[in-house]
Each structure stands twice: as structure tokens, then as C-alpha cells.
XYZ file of C-alpha atoms in Angstrom:
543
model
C 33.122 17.874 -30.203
C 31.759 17.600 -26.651
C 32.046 20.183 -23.473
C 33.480 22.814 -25.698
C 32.262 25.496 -23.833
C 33.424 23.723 -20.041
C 36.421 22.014 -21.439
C 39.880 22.879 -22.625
C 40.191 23.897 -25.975
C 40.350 20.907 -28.384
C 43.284 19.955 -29.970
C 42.341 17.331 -32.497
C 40.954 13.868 -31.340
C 40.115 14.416 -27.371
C 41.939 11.819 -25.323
C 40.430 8.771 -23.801
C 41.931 6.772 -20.492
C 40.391 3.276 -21.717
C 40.134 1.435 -25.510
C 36.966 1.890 -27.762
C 35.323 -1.304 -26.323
C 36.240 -0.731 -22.593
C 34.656 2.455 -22.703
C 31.794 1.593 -24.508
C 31.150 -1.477 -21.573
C 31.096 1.282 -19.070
C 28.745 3.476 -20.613
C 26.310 0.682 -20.956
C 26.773 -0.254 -17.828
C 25.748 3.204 -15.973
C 23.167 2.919 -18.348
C 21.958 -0.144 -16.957
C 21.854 1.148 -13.569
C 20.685 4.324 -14.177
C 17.679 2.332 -15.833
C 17.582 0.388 -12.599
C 17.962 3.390 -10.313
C 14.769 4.913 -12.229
C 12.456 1.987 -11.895
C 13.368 2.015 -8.100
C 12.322 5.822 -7.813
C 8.957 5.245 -10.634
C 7.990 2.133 -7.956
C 8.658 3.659 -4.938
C 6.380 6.892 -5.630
C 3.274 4.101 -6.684
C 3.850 2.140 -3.437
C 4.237 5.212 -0.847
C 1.566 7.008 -2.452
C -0.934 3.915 -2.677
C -0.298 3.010 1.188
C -0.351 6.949 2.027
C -3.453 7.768 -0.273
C -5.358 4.553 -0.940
C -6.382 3.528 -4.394
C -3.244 1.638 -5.955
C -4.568 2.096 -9.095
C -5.101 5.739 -9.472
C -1.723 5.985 -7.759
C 0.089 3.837 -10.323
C -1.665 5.742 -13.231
C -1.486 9.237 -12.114
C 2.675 8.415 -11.631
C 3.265 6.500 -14.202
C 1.344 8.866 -17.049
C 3.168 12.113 -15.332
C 6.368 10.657 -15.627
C 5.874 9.173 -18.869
C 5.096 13.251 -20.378
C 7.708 14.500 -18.215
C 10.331 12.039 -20.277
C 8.964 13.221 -23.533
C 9.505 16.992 -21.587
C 12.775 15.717 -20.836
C 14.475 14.653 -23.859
C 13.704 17.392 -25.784
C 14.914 19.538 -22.976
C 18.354 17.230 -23.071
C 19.201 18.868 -26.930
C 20.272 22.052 -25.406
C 22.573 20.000 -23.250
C 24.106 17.578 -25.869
C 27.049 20.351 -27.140
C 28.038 19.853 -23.113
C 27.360 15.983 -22.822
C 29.198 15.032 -20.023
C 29.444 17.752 -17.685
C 25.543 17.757 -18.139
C 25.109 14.287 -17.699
C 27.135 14.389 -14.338
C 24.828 17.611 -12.580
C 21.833 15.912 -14.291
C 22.893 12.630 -12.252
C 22.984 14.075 -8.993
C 19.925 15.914 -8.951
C 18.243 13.051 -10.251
C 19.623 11.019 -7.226
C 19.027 13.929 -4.934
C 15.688 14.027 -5.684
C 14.696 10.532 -6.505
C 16.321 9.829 -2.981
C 14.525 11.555 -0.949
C 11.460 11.639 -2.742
C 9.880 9.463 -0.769
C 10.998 11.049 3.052
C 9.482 14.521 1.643
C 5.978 12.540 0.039
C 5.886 11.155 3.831
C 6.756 14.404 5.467
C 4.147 15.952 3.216
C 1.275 13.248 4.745
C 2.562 13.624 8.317
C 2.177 17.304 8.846
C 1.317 18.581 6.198
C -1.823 16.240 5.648
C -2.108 16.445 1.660
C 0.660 14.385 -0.448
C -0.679 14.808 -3.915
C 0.923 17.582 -4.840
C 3.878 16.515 -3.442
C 3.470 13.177 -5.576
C 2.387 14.856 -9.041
C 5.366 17.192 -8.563
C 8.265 14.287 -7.968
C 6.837 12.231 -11.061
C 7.175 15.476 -12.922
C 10.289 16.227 -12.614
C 12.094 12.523 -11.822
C 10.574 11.984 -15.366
C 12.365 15.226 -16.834
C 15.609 13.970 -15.872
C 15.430 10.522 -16.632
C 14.370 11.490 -20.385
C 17.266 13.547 -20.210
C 19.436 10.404 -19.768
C 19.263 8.649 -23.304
C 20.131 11.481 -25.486
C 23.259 12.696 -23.192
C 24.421 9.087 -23.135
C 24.206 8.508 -26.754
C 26.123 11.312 -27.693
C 28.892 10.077 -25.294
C 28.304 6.428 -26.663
C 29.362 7.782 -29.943
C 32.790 8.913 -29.303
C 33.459 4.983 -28.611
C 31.555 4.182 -31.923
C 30.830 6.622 -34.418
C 31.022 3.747 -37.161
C 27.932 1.837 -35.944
C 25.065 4.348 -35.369
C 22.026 1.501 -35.328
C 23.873 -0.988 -33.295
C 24.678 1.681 -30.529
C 21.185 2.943 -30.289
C 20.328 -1.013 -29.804
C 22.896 -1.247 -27.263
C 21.965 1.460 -25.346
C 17.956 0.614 -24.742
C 18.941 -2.762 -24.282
C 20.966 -2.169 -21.475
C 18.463 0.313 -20.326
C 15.125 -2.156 -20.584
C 17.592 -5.023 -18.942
C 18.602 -2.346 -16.120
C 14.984 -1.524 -15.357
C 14.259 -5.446 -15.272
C 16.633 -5.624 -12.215
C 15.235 -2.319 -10.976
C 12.070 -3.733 -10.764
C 12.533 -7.132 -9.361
C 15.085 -5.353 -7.255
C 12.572 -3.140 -5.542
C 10.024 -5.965 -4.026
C 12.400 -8.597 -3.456
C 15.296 -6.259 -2.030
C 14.982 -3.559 -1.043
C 11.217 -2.995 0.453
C 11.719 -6.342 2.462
C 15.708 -5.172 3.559
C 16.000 -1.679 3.649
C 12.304 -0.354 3.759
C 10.620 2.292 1.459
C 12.397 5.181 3.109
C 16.011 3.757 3.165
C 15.344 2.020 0.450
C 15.298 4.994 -2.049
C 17.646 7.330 -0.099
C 19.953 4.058 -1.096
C 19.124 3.828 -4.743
C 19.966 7.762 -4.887
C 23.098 6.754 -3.744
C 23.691 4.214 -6.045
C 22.809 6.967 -8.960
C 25.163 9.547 -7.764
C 28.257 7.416 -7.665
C 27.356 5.770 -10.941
C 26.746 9.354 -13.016
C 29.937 10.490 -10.885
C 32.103 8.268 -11.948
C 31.139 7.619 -15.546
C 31.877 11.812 -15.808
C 34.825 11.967 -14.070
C 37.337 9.138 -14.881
C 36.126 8.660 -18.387
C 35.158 11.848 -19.260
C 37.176 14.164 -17.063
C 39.936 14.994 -19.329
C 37.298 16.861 -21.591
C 36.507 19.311 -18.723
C 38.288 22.367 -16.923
C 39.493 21.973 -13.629
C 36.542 24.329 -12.073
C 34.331 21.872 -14.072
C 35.857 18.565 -12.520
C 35.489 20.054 -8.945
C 32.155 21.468 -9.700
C 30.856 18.555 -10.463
C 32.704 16.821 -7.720
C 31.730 19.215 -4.757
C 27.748 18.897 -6.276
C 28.284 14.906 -6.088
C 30.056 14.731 -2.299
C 26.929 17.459 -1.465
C 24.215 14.841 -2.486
C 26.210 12.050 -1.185
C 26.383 13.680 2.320
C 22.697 14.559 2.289
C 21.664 11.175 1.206
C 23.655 9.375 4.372
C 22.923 11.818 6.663
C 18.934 11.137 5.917
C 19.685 7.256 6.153
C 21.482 7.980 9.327
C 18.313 10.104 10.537
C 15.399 8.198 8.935
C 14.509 5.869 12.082
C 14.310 9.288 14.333
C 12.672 10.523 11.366
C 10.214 7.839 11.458
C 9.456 8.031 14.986
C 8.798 11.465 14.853
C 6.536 11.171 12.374
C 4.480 8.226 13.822
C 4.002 10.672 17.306
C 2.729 12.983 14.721
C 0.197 10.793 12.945
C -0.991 8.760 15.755
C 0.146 10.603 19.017
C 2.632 9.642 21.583
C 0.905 6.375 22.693
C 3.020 4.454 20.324
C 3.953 0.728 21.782
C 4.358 -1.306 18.896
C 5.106 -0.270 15.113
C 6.157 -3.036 12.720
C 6.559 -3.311 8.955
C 5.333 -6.906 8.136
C 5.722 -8.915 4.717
C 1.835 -7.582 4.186
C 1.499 -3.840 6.133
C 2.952 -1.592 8.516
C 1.043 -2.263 11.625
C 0.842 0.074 15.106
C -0.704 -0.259 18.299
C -1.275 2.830 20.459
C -2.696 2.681 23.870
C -2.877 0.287 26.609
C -6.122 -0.548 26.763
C -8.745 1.291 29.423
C -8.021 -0.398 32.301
C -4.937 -1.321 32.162
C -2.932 -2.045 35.187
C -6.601 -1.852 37.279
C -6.665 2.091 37.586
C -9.156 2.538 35.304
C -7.525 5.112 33.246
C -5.959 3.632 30.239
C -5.597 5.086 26.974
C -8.173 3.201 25.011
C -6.266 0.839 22.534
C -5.992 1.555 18.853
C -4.971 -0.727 16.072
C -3.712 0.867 12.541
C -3.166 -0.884 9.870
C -0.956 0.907 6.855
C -1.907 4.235 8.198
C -5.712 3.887 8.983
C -7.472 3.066 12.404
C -8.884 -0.064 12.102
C -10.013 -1.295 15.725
C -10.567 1.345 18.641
C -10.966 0.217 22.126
C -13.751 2.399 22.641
C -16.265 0.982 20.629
C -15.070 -1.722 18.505
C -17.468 -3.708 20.070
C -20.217 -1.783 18.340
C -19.304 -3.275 14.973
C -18.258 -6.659 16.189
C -21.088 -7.674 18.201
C -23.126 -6.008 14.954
C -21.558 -8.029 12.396
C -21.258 -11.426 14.310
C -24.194 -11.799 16.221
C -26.858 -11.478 13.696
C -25.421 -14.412 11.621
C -25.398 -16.644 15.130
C -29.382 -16.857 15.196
C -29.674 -20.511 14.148
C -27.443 -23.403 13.344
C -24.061 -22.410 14.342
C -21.809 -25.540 15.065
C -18.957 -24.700 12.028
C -18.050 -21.098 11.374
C -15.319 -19.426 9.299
C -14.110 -16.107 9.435
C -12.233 -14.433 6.872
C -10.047 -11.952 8.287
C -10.177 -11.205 11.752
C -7.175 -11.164 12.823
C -7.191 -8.866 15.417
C -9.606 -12.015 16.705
C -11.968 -9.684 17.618
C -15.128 -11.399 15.736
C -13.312 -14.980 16.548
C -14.494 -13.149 20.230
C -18.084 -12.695 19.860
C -18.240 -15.938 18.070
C -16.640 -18.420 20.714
C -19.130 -16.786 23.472
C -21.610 -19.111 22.022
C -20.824 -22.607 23.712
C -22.403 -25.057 21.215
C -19.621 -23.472 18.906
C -17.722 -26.504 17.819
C -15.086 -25.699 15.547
C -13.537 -21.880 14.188
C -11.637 -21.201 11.395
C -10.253 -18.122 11.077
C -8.529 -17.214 7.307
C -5.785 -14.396 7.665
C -3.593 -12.768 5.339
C -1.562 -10.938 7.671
C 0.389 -13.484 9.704
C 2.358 -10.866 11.932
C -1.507 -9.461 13.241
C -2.313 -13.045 14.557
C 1.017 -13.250 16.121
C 0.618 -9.780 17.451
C -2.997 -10.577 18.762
C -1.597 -13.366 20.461
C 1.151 -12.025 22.338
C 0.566 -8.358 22.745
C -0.883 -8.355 26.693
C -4.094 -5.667 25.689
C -4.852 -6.729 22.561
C -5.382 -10.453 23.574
C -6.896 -8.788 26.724
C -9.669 -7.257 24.255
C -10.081 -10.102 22.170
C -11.077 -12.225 25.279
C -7.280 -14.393 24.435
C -9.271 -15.675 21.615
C -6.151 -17.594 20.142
C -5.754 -19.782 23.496
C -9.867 -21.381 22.734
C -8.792 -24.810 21.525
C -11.850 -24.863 19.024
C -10.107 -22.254 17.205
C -8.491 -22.997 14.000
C -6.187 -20.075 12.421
C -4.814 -20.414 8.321
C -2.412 -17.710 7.007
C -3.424 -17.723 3.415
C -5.069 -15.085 0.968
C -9.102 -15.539 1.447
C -9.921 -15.630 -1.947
C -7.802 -18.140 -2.597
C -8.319 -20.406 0.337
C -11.581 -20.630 -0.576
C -10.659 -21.557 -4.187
C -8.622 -24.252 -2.704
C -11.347 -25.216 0.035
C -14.193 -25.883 -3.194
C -11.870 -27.668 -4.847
C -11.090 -30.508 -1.980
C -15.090 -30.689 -1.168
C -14.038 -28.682 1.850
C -17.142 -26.591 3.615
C -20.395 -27.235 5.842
C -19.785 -24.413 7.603
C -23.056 -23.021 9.125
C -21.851 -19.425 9.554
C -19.402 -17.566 6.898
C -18.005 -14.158 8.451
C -16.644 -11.873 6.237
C -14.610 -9.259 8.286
C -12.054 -7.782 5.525
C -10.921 -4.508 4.804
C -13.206 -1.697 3.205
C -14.628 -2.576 -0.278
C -13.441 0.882 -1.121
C -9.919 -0.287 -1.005
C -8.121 -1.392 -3.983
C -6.645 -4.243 -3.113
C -9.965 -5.503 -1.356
C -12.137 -5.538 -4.470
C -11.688 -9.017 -5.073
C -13.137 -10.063 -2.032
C -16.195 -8.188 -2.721
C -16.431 -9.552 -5.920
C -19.183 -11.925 -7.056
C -16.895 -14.697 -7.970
C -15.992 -14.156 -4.243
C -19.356 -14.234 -3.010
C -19.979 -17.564 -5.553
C -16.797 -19.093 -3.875
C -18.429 -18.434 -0.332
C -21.614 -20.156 -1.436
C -19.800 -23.194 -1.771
C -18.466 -23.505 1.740
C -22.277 -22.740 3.320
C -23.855 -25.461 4.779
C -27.782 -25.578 4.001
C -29.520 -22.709 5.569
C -26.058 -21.192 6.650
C -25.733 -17.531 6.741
C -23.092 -15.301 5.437
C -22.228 -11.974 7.023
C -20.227 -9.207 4.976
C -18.902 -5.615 6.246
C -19.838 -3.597 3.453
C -18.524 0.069 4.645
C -20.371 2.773 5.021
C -24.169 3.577 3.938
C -23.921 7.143 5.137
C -20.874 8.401 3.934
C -20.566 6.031 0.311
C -23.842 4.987 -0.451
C -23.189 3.627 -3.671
C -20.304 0.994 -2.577
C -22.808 0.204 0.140
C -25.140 -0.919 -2.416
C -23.248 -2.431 -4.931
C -22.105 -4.764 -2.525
C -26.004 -5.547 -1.904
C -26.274 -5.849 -5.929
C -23.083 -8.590 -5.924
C -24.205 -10.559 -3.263
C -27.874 -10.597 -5.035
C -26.399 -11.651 -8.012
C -23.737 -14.055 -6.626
C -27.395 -16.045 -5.569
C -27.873 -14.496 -2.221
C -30.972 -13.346 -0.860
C -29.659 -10.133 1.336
C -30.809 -8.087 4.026
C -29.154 -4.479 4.886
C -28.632 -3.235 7.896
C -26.302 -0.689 10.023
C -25.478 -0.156 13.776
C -24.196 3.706 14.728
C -20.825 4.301 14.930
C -19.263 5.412 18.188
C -17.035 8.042 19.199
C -13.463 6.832 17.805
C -15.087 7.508 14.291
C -13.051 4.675 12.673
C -16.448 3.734 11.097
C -15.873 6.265 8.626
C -12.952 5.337 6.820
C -9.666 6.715 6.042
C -10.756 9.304 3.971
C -13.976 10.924 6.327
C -11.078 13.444 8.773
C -12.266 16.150 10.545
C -9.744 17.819 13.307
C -7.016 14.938 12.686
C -9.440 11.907 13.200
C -12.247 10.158 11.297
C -15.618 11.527 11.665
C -18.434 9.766 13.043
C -20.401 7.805 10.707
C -21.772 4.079 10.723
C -20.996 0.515 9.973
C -23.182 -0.975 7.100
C -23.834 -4.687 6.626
C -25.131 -7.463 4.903
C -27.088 -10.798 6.398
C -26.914 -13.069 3.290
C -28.832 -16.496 2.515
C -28.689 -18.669 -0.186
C -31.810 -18.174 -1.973
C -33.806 -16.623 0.760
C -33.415 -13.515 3.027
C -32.706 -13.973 6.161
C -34.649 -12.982 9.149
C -32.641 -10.177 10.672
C -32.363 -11.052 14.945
C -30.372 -12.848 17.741
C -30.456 -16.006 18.335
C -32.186 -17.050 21.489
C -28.848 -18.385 23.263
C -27.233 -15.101 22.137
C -24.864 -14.185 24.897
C -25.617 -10.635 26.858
C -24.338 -7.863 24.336
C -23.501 -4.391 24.877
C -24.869 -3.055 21.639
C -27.169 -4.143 19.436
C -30.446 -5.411 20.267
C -33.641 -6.281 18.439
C -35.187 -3.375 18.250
C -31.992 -1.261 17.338
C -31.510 -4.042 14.277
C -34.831 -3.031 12.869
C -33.980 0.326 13.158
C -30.528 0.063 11.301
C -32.680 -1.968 8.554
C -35.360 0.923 8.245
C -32.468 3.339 8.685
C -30.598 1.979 5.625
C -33.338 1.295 2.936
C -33.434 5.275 3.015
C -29.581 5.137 1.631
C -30.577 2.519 -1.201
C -29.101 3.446 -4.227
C -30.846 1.722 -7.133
C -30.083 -0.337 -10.571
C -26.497 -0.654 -9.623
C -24.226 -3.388 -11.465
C -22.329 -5.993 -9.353
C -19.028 -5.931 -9.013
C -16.427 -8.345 -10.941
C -13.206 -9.172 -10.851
C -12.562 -7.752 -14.478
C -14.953 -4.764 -13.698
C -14.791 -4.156 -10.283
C -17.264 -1.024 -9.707
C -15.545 0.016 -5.971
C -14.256 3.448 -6.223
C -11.041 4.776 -3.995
């Protein structure tokens, strides 16, 4: 009954090499990784294109809804194929592993030089989808030629082995492979993995059913993929090098994947080895500038130095671990104790040891009054209320943009009411709150969290220079960030603070009193009004 039109002739009942149940066992068991195999490829598109793109959660749902159609597409697709079962279950394997494989090499590619991966993304879920809903009906008509007797049980059988195989899949794919092999390698494995699978399924059990032209067909198509698939794991650290000198020039000194980011330092620093003429340094964090040499300063000494301007003994930082704010905050010499709450351990470590990065944060890590915690800083300061931890006189808040997904919580106002907690009486929080200029209404709704967290809040903003990493990763004009500004937010318990330095303030390069009232007038003409704060079951931040 199967692969009459690629097999021999059939002569009665079509010979098997293994017993009813042996068989069977197989086929459930390429059905288990092939249910693996397509997890790997479903997760890998969401991760790559929320760390290329930004916005995890449009990412997951765009991918996930496109390959969820493109199943439906793809099993109705699979009838035409079910009078030629196997020898279409073998070519669909290895262009499924093919593509799934290097999916994410040519969704990188298409962000490197290219500079647009969305199409790329939209087009991989579309059609990794088609052939995975191809899979089920193929493998349940081979099923039944092991048992034809027991119709319900098999169609149990075969989505329980498939919902158990993408259980593995998906634990597989955090806990495994990302950590092990990396994104890239990672799925160019996992193709591999599907091609051998589908190959052999076909060919031992199956390959009596079909003509010698199919068997080496099928065959040839499998060693093709195979050798494509090793010679791009072979390839993929040139690969990534290449595409690194693309993205952020050929300044590259250190590139790293840690547990949290990918992290890369370009530059020396201006100045470095005394000549004066240093590449400025540049820090990126998962793809987008976060500190330039050039005028990080600009935002630092804005954020930190408004919050200094009264009691300032205790302070706590949360992020900052480039230890450029713990900078401008140890300056001030009646500073008595620093803690500094970081996710990312491998930054600290990296802003410790890296010779022009501790050179620009003044070796901020070697001040004994500074006190560094690797933990999560929404939960730290969970933990910190609990234990009657706080007093602190000054709270920085130096954390990725709000715009971020996976920042929202820490411009949420359970965040903000956590943070409240930890302030002394009269202390002062300071937040980075992105950009009034360019996204106006996350400005603001920060403003309207804080407000309703209990804060009294005054806005301000200091210019941005002329690396442009003020604007964000999405503001690119000629390959880098445009030139926009750095909005904050001075907050007080009850009252709004008086926006100034402090009268011990230390000599700065950028803002002053008079440019601080002019970032205050400068911003009110942003406001955005009647906004809704943000929670952490309705966070209002967009991508």
C-alpha cells in the first residue's frame, strides 16, 4: 500500500526487516526526536530573534502563531504525500533539518549585513511549521503497517511520544545546548540530529519498499545536508568573527557569551598607551551599545549627581556594572558604604580586570567601601524588605531601557514600592527612564509609576553626545544610533525633590545647575498626559 509509485511492484504483504513491536518502538522513537528536534528549531527562532530584534514577546508570538498556521498548512499539504509515505517522509526530513539548521546562521547573516531580520524570521517559522505538520500524518500511515488492528491506541502512541519528545526538546535547549554549544552550533547540531534520525527510520526499515534510484536519492539528499550542516559547524566561529567586524567594526578585543548576554568591548580607550589617540571604548551588551567612551560621562554624572545633593552616607545601585555610576558616586568622600546589585556577573568580572574599562570606571571595584551582589534586582530587593534590610540614603537605578522586555519589571510599580522600602527618610531615588525625545510616552509612564508607587518626581534630561547610544537600539541612522537624549527621574517619597548638586559635589564635566533647569524646562514640553502606570500583570512599555 505505500511508495507504489517509487517502489517495486508489490507482491502481496511488503516485507519488513524487524517484528510488529520492534518496528513500531522505532517509529515512536524518531517521533520523539523529531518532536524534540522541532522544539529546538521553534525556540531557537524566539531566542535569536528576541536578542537580534528586542521585544521577547512579540518575537515569541509572531513565531509561535506563524508556525502554528504553517502546521495546519502542513498537514493538509502531507495527504498528497501519504500514497508515498516513506520516501516522503525521508526528503521531508532533510529539508526540515537543512533548514531548521541553519536557520538561525541565515536570521544572523540577515541582521549583520543585511540589517532587517524579520522577514527572514516570518519566512523560517513559515515554512519549519509546513514541514513539521507534515510529520504526523506521514508517520501514522507508516505506524499502521506495524498495527493496523489498533487505530486509537496508535494515534495515542504517536502524540505521546511526540508531546514527551518536545518536553526534552525544550528543556534540552536552555539547559544544553545554549549553555554548551551556543545558538548557532546549537541548531546546525539539532539539524543533524534530524537528518540521521528521518534517514535512518526510511532507509533500514523502510528501504525494501523503495527502488534503488529511490534509496540513493534519498541517501545522496541526506549525505548533502549532512555535509552542509558540518561544514557550517566547522565554519561558524570564522563565521562569527566576521560578522562581529561587521556589526561593530574591527576594534573587537573581547566578545563573550555569558550565562546572562553576549557581551563585547571594542576600543582601547582614548588614551591608551599615552599617545592620545585611542579608539574611544565601547561596551555592547546583546547587540546594542550601551557605554561609549566618548560621552558616557554625560549620562553618568547626569543620573548620579543629582541624587548626591544631601544625605548621602548609604547608597545602592542597581545595575551598574560596568561601575561606571559606582564612579561618580565614590568621588564623594563622606560616602560610607556602596552596594552595587548586578545581574550580569561576567560584566563585574570584566570591569574588574579588563585594563580600559577599569581605567574608565576610575578601578571602581578596588574602593574598599564598595559592596558588589550578583543577584536579580527585583528580587534582591524582595529579599532585602523582607530581612528589615535598607537605610540607604541614595537608591540608583541604572538598568537597561524600560522599552526592553525583559526590563519591565524593574520599571514596574511594585518595583518602585519595593525601592521605597530600602530609602532612608528623605533619601532620593534616581531612575534612567530612556528617552523623552525619541519615546515620549515610555518616558512618561515611567513618571506616572513612580507617582503612583508614592513618589513625588521630578523630570529632567541632559543632551546626548556624539556616540548616539542615548537613543536606543532601535534610533540607526548610517550604521549607528542617532543622537538623542537621556531622560530621568529625581524621586522622593512624598515630596519632589529639589533638582541641583550638592554643595560638596565633586568638579563635573557635564551637567551643571543651570543646564539641570534647562533639561527640566526642556522635558515638561515632551509630557505626555493621563498615562496609566505600569504593572507587572499590565506592563504598558512597548518594544
Amino acid at each position: 500500500m505505500i511508495e507504489q509509485s517509487v517502489s517495486s511492484p508489490p507482491q502481496g504483504e511488503t516485507r519488513l526487516p524487524v517484528r510488529a513491536g520492534a518496528g513500531r518502538f522505532m517509529i515512536l522513537a524518531v517521533v520523539f526526536v523529531c518532536a524534540a528536534c522541532g522544539l529546538v528549531y521553534e525556540l531557537e527562532l524566539v531566542a535569536l530573534a528576541s536578542y537580534l530584534i528586542g521585544d521577547s514577546v512579540t518575537q515569541a508570538s509572531v513565531v509561535l502563531s506563524v508556525m502554528v498556521f504553517a502546521m495546519g498548512v502542513g498537514s493538509l499539504l502531507a495527504k498528497r504525500l501519504r500514497c508515498r509515505a516513506a520516501f516522503g517522509f525521508g526528503l521531508l526530513e532533510a529539508a526540515l533539518a537543512l533548514l531548521g539548521g541553519c536557520s538561525a546562521l541565515v536570521l544572523y547573516m540577515s541582521f549583520v549585513w543585511v540589517g532587517e531580520s524579520r522577514y527572514a524570521l516570518v519566512g523560517f517559522s513559515l515554512a519549519i511549521g509546513v514541514l513539521i505538520g507534515a510529520e504526523i500524518p506521514l508517520l501514522m500511515t507508516l505506524i499502521q503497517r506495524f498495527s493496523r488492528q489498533d487505530a486509537e491506541g496508535t494515534v495515542a502512541d504517536l502524540f505521546a511520544a511526540d508531546y514527551v519528545g518536545a518536553l526534552v526538546g525544550g528543556l534540552a535547549f536552555p539547559f544544553l545546548l545554549l549553555p554548551w554549544l551556543g545558538q548557532l552550533t546549537g541548531a546546525l547540531v539539532t539539524g543533524a540530529v534530524n537528518a540521521v534520525a528521518g534517514a535512518a527510520l526510511v532507509l533500514w526499515l523502510f528501504g525494501r519498499d523503495l527502488t534503488r534510484r529511490s534509496r540513493r536519492l534519498l541517501l545522496a539528499v541526506n549525505v548533502l545536508v549532512l555535509a552542509v550542516l558540518a561544514t557550517a559547524a566547522v565554519e561558524v566561529d570564522d563565521f562569527e568573527r566576521a560578522a562581529r567586524r561587521a556589526l561593530y567594526g574591527d576594534g573587537v578585543r573581547v566578545a563573550l557569551h555569558t550565562d546572562i548576554q553576549e557581551v563585547v568591548l571594542t576600543g582601547e580607550g582614548e588614551g591608551a598607551g599615552g599617545d592620545g589617540a585611542g579608539e574611544p571604548l565601547e561596551l555592547y551588551l546583546d547587540g546594542r551599545l550601551r557605554v561609549s567612551g566618548r560621552d558616557e560621562f554625560r549620562y553618568h554624572e547626569a543620573l548620579v549627581h543629582p541624587a548626591m545633593r544631601g544625605p548621602h552616607a548609604r547608597v545602592l545601585i542597581l545595575g551598574g556594572g560596568d561601575g561606571l555610576a559606582a564612579r561618580e558616586v565614590l568621588r564623594y568622600q563622606d560616602v560610607h558604604t556602596v552596594t552595587l546589585v548586578e545581574l550580569d556577573p561576567g560584566v563585574v568580572r570584566l570591569a574588574r580586570t579588563d585594563p580600559a574599562l577599569a581605567e574608565l570606571n576610575g578601578h571602581a571595584y578596588e574602593d574598599p567601601r564598595l559592596r558588589e551582589v550578583s543577584a536579580d534586582a527585583f528580587t534582591w530587593l524582595r529579599g532585602a524588605d523582607r530581612a528589615g534590610a535598607g537605610g540607604y540614603d541614595v537608591v540608583i537605578s541604572d538598568l537597561p531601557n524600560p522599552g526592553i522586555t525583559a526590563s519591565t519589571k524593574l520599571y514596574s510599580e511594585e518595583f518602585y514600592g519595593l525601592a521605597s522600602r530600602v530609602l532612608a527618610k528623605g533619601g532620593r531615588l534616581a531612575v534612567h527612564a530612556g528617552s523623552p525625545a525619541t519615546d515620549p510616552r515610555t518616558y512618561w509612564t515611567v513618571d506616572a509609576t513612580l507617582r503612583a508607587a508614592g513618589f513625588g518626581t521630578t523630570p529632567y534630561r541632559a543632551t546626548g553626545g556624539p556616540s548616539g547610544f542615548a537613543a536606543g537600539p532601535d534610533r540607526v541612522k548610517d550604521g549607528r544610533p542617532e543622537v538623542s537624549d537621556w531622560g530621568f527621574e529625581l524621586a522622593g517619597l512624598g515630596a519632589r525633590p529639589a533638582l541641583g548638586l550638592a554643595e560638596d559635589a565633586p568638579r563635573l564635566r557635564s551637567p551643571t545647575p543651570a543646564l539641570l533647569a534647562a533639561g527640566r524646562r526642556g522635558v515638561e514640553r515632551t509630557r505626555v498626559p493621563g498615562l496609566p502606570p505600569s504593572t507587572l500583570v499590565h506592563p504598558r512599555y512597548g518594544g
